[in-house]
PDB file of C-alpha atoms and ligand atoms in Angstrom:
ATOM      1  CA  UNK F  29      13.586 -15.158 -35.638  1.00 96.00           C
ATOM      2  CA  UNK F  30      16.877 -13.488 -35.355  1.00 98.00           C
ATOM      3  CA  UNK F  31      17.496 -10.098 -36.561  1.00 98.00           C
ATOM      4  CA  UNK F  32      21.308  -9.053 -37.068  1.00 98.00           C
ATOM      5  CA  UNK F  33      20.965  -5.364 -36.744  1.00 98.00           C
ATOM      6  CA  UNK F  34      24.386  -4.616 -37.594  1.00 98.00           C
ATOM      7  CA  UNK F  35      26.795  -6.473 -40.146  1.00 98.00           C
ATOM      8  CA  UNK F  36      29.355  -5.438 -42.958  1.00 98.00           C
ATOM      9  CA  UNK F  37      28.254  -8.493 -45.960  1.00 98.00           C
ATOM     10  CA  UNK F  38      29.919  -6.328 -48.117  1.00 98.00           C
ATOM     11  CA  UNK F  39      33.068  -6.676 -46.786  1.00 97.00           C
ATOM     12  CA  UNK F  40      36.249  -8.632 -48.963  1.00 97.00           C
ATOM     13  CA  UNK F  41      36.441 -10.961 -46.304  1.00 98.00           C
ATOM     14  CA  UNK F  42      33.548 -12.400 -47.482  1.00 98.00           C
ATOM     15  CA  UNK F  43      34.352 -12.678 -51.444  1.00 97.00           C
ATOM     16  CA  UNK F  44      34.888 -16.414 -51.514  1.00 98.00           C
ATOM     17  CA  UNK F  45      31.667 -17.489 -50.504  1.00 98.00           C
ATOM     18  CA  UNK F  46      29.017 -14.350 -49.704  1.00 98.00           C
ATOM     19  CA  UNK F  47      26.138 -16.166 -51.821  1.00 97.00           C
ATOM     20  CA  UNK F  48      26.389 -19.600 -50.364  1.00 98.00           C
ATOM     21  CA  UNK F  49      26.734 -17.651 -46.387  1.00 98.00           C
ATOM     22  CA  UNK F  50      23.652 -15.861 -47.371  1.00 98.00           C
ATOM     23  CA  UNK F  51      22.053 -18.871 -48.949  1.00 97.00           C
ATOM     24  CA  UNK F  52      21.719 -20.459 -45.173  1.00 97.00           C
ATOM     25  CA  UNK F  53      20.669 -17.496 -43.012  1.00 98.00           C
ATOM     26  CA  UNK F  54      16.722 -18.373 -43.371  1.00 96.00           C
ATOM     27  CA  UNK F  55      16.768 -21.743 -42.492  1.00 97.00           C
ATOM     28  CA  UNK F  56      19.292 -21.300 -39.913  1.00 97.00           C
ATOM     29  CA  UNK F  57      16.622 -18.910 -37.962  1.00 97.00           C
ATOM     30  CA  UNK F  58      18.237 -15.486 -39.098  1.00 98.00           C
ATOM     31  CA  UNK F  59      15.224 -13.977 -40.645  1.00 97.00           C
ATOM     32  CA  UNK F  60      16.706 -10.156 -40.876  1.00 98.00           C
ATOM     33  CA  UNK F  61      20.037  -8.631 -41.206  1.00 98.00           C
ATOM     34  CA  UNK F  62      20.894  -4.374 -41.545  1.00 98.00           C
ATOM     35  CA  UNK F  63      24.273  -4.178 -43.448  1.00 98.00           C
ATOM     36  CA  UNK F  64      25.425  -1.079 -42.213  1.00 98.00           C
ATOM     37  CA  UNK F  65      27.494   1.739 -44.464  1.00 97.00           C
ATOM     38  CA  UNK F  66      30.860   2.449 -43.403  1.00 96.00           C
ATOM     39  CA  UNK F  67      32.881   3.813 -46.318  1.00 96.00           C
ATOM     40  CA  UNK F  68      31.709   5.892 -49.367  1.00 97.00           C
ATOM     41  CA  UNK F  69      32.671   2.713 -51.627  1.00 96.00           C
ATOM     42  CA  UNK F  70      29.853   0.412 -49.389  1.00 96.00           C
ATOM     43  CA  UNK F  71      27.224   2.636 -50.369  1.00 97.00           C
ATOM     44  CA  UNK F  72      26.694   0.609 -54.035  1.00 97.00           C
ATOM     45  CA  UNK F  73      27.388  -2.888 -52.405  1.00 97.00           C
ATOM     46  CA  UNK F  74      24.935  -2.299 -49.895  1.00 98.00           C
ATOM     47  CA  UNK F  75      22.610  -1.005 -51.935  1.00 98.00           C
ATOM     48  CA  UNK F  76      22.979  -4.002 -54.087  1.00 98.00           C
ATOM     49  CA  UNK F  77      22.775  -6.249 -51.309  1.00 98.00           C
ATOM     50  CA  UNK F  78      19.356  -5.008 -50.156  1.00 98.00           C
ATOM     51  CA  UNK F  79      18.005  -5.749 -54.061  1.00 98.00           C
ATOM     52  CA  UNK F  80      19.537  -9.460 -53.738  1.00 97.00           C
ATOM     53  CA  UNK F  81      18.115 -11.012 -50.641  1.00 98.00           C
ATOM     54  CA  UNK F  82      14.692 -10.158 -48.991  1.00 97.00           C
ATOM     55  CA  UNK F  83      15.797 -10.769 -45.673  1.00 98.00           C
ATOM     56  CA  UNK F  84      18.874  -7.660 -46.480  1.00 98.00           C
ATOM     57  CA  UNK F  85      18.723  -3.937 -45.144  1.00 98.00           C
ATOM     58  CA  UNK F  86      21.004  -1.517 -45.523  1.00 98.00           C
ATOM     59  CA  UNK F  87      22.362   1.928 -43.596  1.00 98.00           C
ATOM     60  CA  UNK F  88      24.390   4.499 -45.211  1.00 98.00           C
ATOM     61  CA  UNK F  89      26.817   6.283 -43.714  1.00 98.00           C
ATOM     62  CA  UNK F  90      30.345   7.083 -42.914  1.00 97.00           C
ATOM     63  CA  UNK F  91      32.246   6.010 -40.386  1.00 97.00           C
ATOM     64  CA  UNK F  92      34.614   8.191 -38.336  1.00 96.00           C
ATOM     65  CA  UNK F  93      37.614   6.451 -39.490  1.00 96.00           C
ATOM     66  CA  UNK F  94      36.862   7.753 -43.040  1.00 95.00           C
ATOM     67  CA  UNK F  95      35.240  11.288 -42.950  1.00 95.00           C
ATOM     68  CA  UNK F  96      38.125  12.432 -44.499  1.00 94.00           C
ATOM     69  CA  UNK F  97      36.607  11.180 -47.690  1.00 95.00           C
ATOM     70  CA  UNK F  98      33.482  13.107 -47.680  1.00 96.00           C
ATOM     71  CA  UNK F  99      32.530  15.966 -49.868  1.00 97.00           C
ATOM     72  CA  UNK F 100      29.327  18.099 -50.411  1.00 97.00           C
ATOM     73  CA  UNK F 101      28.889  15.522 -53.625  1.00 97.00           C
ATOM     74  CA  UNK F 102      29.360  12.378 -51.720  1.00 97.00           C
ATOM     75  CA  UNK F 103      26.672  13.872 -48.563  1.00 97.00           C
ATOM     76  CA  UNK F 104      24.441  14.716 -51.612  1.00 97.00           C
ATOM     77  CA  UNK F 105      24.605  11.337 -53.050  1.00 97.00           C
ATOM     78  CA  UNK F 106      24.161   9.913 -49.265  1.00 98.00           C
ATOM     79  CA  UNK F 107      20.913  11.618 -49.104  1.00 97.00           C
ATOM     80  CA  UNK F 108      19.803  10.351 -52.339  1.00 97.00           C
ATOM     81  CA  UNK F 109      20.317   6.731 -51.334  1.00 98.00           C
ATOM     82  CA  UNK F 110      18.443   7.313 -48.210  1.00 98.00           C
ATOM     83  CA  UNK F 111      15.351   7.785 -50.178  1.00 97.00           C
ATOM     84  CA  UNK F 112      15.801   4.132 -51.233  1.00 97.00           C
ATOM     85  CA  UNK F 113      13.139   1.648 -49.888  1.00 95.00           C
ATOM     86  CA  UNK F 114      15.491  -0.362 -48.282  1.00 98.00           C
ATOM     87  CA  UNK F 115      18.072   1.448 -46.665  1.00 98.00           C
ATOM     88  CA  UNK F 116      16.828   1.828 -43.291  1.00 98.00           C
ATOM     89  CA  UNK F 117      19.445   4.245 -41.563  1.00 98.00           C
ATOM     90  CA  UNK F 118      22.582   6.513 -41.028  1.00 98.00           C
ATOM     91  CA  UNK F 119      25.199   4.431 -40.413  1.00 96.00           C
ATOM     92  CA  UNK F 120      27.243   4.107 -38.959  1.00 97.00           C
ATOM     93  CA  UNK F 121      28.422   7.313 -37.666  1.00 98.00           C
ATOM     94  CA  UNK F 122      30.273   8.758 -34.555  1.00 98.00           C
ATOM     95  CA  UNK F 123      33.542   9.388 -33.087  1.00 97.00           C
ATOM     96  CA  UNK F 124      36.425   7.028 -33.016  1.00 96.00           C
ATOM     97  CA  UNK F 125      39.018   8.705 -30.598  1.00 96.00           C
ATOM     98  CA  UNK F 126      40.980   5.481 -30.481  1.00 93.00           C
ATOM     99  CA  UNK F 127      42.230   4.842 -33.766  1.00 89.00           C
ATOM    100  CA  UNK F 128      42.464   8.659 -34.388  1.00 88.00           C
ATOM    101  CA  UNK F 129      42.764   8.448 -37.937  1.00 88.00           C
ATOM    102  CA  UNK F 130      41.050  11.855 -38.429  1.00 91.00           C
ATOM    103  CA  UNK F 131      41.283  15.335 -36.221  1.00 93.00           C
ATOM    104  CA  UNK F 132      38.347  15.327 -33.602  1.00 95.00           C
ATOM    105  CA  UNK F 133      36.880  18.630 -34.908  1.00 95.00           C
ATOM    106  CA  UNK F 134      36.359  16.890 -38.664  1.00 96.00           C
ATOM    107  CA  UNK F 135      35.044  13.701 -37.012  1.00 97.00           C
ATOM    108  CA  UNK F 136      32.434  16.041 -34.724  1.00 97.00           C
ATOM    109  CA  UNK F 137      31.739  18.167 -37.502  1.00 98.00           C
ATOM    110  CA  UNK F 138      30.322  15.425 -39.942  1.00 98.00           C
ATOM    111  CA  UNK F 139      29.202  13.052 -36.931  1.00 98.00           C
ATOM    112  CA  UNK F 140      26.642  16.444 -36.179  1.00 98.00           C
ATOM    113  CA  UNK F 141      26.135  16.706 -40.176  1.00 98.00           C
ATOM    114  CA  UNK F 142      24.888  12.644 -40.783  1.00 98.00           C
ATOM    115  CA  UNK F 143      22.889  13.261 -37.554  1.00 98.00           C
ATOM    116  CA  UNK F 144      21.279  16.631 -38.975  1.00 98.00           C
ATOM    117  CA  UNK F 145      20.286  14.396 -42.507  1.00 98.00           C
ATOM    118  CA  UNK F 146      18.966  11.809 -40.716  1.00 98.00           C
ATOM    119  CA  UNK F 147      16.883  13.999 -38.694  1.00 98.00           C
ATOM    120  CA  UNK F 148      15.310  16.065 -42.054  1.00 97.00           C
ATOM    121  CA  UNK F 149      15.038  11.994 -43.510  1.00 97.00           C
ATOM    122  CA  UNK F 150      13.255  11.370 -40.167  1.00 97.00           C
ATOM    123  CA  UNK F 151      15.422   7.819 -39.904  1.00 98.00           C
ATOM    124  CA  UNK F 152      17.501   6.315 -37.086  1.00 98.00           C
ATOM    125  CA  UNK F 153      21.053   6.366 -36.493  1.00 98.00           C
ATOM    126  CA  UNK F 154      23.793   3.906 -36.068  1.00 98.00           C
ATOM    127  CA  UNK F 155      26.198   5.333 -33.705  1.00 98.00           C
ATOM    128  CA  UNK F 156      30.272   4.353 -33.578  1.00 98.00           C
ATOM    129  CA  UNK F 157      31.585   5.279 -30.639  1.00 97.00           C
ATOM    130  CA  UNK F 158      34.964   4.254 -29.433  1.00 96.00           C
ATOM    131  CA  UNK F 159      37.372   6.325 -26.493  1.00 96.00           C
ATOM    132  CA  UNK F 160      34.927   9.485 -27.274  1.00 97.00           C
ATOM    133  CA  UNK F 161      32.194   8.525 -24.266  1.00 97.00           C
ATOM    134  CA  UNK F 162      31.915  12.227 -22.993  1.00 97.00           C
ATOM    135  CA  UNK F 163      31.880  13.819 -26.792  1.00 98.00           C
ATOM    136  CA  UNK F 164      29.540  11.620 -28.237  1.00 98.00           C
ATOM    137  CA  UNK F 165      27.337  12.041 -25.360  1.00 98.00           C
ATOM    138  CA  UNK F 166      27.102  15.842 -25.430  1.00 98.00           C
ATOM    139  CA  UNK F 167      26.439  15.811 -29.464  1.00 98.00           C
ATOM    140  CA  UNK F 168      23.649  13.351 -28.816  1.00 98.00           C
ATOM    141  CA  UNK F 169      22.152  15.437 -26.173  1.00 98.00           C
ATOM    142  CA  UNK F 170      22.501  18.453 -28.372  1.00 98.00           C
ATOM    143  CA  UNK F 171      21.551  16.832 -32.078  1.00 98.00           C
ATOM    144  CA  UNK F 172      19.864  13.758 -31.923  1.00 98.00           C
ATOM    145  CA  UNK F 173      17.083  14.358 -28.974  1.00 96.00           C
ATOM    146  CA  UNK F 174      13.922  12.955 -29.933  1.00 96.00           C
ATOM    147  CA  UNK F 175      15.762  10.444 -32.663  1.00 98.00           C
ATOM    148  CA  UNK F 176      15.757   7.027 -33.041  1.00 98.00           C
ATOM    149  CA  UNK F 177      18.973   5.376 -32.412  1.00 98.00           C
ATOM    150  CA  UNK F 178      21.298   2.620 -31.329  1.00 98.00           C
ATOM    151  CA  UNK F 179      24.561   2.716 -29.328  1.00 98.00           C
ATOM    152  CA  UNK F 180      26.258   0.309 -31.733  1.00 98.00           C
ATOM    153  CA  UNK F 181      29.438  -2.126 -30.170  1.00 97.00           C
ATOM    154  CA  UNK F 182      28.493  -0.276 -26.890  1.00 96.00           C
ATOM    155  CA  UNK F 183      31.819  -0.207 -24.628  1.00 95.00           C
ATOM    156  CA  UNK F 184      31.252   2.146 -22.199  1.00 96.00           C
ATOM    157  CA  UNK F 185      29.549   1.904 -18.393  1.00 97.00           C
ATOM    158  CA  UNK F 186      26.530   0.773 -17.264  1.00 98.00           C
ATOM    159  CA  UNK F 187      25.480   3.846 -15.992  1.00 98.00           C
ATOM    160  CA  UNK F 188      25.884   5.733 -19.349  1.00 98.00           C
ATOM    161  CA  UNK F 189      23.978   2.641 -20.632  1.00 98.00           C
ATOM    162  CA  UNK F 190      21.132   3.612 -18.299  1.00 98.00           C
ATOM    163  CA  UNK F 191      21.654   7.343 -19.679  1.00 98.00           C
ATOM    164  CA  UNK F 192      21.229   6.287 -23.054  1.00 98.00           C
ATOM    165  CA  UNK F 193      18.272   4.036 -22.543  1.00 98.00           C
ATOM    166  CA  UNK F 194      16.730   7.122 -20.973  1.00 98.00           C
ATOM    167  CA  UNK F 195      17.308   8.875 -24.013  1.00 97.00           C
ATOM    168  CA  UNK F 196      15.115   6.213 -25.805  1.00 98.00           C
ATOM    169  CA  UNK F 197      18.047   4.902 -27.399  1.00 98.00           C
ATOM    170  CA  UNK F 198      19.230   1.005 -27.979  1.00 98.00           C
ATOM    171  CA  UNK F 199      22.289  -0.723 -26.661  1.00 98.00           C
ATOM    172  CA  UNK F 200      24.263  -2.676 -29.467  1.00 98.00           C
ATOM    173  CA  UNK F 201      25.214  -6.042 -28.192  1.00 98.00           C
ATOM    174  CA  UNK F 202      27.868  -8.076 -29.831  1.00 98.00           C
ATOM    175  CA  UNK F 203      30.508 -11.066 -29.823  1.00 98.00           C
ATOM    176  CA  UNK F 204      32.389  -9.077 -26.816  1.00 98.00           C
ATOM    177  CA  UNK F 205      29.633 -10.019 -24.423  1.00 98.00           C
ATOM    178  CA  UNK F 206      31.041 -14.039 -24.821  1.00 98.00           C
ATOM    179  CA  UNK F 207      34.097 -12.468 -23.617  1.00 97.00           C
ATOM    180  CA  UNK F 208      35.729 -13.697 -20.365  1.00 94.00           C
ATOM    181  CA  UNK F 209      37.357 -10.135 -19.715  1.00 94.00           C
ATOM    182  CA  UNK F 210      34.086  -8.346 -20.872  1.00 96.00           C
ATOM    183  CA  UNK F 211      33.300  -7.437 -17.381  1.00 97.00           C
ATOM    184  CA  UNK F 212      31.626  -4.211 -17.963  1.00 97.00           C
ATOM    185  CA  UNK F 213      29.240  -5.424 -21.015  1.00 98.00           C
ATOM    186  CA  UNK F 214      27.877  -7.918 -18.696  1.00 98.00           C
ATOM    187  CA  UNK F 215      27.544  -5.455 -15.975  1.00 98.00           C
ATOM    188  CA  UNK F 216      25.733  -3.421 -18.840  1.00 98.00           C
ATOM    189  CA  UNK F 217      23.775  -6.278 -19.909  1.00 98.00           C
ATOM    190  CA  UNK F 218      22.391  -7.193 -16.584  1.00 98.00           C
ATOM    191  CA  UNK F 219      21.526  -3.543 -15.475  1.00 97.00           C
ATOM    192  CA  UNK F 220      19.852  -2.202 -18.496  1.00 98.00           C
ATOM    193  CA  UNK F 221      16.057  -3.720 -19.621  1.00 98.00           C
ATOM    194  CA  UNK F 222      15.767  -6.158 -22.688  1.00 98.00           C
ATOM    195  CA  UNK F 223      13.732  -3.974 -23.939  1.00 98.00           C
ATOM    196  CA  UNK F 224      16.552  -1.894 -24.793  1.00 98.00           C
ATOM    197  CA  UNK F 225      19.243  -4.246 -25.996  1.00 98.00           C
ATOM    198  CA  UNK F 226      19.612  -5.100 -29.517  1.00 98.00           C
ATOM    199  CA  UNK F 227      21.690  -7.646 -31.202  1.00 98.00           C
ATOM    200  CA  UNK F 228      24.265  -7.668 -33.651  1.00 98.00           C
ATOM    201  CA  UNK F 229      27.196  -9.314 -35.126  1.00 98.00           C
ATOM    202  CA  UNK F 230      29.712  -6.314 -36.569  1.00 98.00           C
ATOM    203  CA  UNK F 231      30.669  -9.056 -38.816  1.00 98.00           C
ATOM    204  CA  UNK F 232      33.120 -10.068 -40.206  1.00 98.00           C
ATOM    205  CA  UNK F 233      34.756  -8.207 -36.923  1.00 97.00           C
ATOM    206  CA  UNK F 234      34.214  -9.408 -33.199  1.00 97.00           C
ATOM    207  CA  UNK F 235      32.736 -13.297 -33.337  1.00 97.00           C
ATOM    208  CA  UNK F 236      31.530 -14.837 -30.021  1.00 97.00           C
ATOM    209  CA  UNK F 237      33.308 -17.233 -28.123  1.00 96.00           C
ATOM    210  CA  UNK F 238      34.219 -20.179 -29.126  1.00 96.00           C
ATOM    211  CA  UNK F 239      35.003 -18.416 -32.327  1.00 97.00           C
ATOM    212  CA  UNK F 240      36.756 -15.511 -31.121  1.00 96.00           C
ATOM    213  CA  UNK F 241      39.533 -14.032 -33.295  1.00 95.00           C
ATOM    214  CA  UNK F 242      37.792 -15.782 -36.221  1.00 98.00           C
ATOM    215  CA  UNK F 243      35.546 -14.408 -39.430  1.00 98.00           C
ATOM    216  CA  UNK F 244      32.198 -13.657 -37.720  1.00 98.00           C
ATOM    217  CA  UNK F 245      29.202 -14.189 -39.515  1.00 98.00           C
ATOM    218  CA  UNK F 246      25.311 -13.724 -38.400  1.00 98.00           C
ATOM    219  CA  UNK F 247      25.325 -17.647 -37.662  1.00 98.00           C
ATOM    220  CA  UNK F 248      26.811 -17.019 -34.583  1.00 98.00           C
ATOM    221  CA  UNK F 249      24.323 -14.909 -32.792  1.00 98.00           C
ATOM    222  CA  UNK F 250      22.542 -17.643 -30.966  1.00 98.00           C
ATOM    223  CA  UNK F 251      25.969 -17.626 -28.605  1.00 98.00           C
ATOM    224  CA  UNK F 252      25.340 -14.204 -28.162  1.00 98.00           C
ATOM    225  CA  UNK F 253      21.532 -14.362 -27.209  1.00 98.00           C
ATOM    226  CA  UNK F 254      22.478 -17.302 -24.847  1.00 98.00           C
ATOM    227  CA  UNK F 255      24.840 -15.713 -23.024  1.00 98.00           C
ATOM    228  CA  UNK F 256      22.756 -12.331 -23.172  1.00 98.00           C
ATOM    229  CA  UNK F 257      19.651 -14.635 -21.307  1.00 98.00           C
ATOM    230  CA  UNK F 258      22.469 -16.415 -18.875  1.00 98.00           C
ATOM    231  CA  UNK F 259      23.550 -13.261 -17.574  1.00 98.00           C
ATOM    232  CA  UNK F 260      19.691 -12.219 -17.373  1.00 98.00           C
ATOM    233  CA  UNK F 261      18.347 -15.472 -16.017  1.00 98.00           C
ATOM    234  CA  UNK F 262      15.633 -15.597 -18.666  1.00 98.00           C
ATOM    235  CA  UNK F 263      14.997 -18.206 -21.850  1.00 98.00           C
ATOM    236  CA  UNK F 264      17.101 -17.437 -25.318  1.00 98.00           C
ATOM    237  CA  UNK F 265      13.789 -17.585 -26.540  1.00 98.00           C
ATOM    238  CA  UNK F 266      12.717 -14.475 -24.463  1.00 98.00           C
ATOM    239  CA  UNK F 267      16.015 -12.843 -25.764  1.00 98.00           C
ATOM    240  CA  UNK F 268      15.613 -13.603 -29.241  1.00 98.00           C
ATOM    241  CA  UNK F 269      11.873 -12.455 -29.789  1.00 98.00           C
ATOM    242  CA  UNK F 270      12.194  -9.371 -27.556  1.00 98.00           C
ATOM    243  CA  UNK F 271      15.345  -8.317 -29.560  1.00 98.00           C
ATOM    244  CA  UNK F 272      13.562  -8.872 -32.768  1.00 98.00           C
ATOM    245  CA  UNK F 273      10.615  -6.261 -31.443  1.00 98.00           C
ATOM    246  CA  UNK F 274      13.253  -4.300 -30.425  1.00 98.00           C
ATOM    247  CA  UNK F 275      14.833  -4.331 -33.918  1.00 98.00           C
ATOM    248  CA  UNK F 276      12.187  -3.842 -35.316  1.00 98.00           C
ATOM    249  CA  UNK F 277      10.786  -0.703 -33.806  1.00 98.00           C
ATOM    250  CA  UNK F 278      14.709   0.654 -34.401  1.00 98.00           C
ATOM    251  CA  UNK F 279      14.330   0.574 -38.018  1.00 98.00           C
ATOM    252  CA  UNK F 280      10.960   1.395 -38.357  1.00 97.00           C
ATOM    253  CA  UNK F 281      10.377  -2.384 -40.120  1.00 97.00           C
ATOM    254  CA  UNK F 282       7.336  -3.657 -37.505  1.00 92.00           C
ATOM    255  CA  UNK F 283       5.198  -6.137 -38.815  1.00 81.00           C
ATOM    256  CA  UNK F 284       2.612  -5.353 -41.007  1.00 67.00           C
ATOM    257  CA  UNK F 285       4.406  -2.141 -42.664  1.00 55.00           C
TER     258      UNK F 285
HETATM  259 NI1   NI B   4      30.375  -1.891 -37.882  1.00 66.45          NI
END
């Protein structure tokens, strides 16, 4: 089965039809999917989400972008939904130096707070990292040693890949690996074990090729496990139930629990 460990259901873009999208993911061989949190507003949606289908997880968390928004009340209520039995994670969280839409010290400063919670929750992490390789780095290192976590959309080298996997964390592997220009994700891809890649969508953002540029959805993953097991010269099949295990020890849901 395929296990979508990071997608935003709750998302507008999927308004017009999120029941009937949902209503396929069994039979189509997606047997688990983690909506991760990315504004204070997701929180509810997700949590709603998770009650709805029994295949739905959820994160909670806020994303660089918006950190602006949080407030000792809103981190109060974060922790509060974290007690729920199925929201799975802190997510996601990080640095976004790219779109810059709030100072570096605020986005470090509540990047290190999400990690501290989810350390006293004992729960993993969903990291955003984006043009902030050396930064997020250093507060991982400091704040999250010993922790649980996955390198979510991962875009940088292969040889911070291998830094993180040494770290015991997971590589996030997404639509951009179908990319012709994705060079350095396959170089990634090829260099780091199985054992430490996970996949996801990010949808409704970033869908495979021969969808690119289009509303993702968890459907598409298959394109991403096949050309995850081209580039590694092994069987989708390998890919798929490796990731799953993989996936599964990430957020704590192994079978049997
Ligand atoms: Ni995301």
């Amino acid at each position: 089965m395929i296990f979508d460990t990071h997608a935003h259901y709750d998302d507008e873009q999927f308004d017009i039809d999120r029941e009937e999208l949902l209503g396929k993911m069994e039979t189509e061989g997606i047997g688990m999917i983690v909506n991760a949190g990315s504004t204070i507003e997701s929180w509810d949606r997700i949590k709603k989400l998770t009650e709805e289908y029994s295949f739905m997880y959820g994160s909670v968390g806020v994303h660089p972008d918006e950190v602006g928004t949080l407030n000792e009340q809103s981190f109060q209520r974060m922790g509060e939904l974290l007690d729920c039995e199925k929201i799975v994670a802190v997510g996601e969280i990080g640095l976004d130096y790219y779109w810059d839409k709030e100072g570096h010290d605020l986005q470090r400063q509540w990047f290190i707070r999400q990690l501290e919670l989810a350390r006293e929750k004992n729960m993993p992490v969903i990291i955003h990292s984006r043009e902030a390789a050396a930064d997020t780095m250093d507060i991982m290192k400091q704040y999250a040693g010993g922790m649980k976590a996955v390198i979510h959309c991962y875009s940088y080298s292969p040889e911070m890949a291998r830094e993180y996997v040494k770290m015991g964390y997971y590589i996030g592997v997404g639509g951009v690996v179908t990319f012709k220009n994705a060079r350095r994700l396959k170089d990634t891809v090829k260099e780091i074990p199985l054992e430490s890649i996970v996949l996801e969508t990010d949808c409704p953002y970033l869908a495979p090729e021969p969808f690119r540029g289009k509303r993702n959805s968890s459907l598409n993953l298959p394109y991403i496990a096949k050309e995850i097991a081209e580039i590694k010269e092994i069987s989708c099949e390998k890919v798929v139930q490796q990731t799953e295990i993989n996936a599964r020890k990430l957020y704590n849901l192994e079978k049997g629990d």
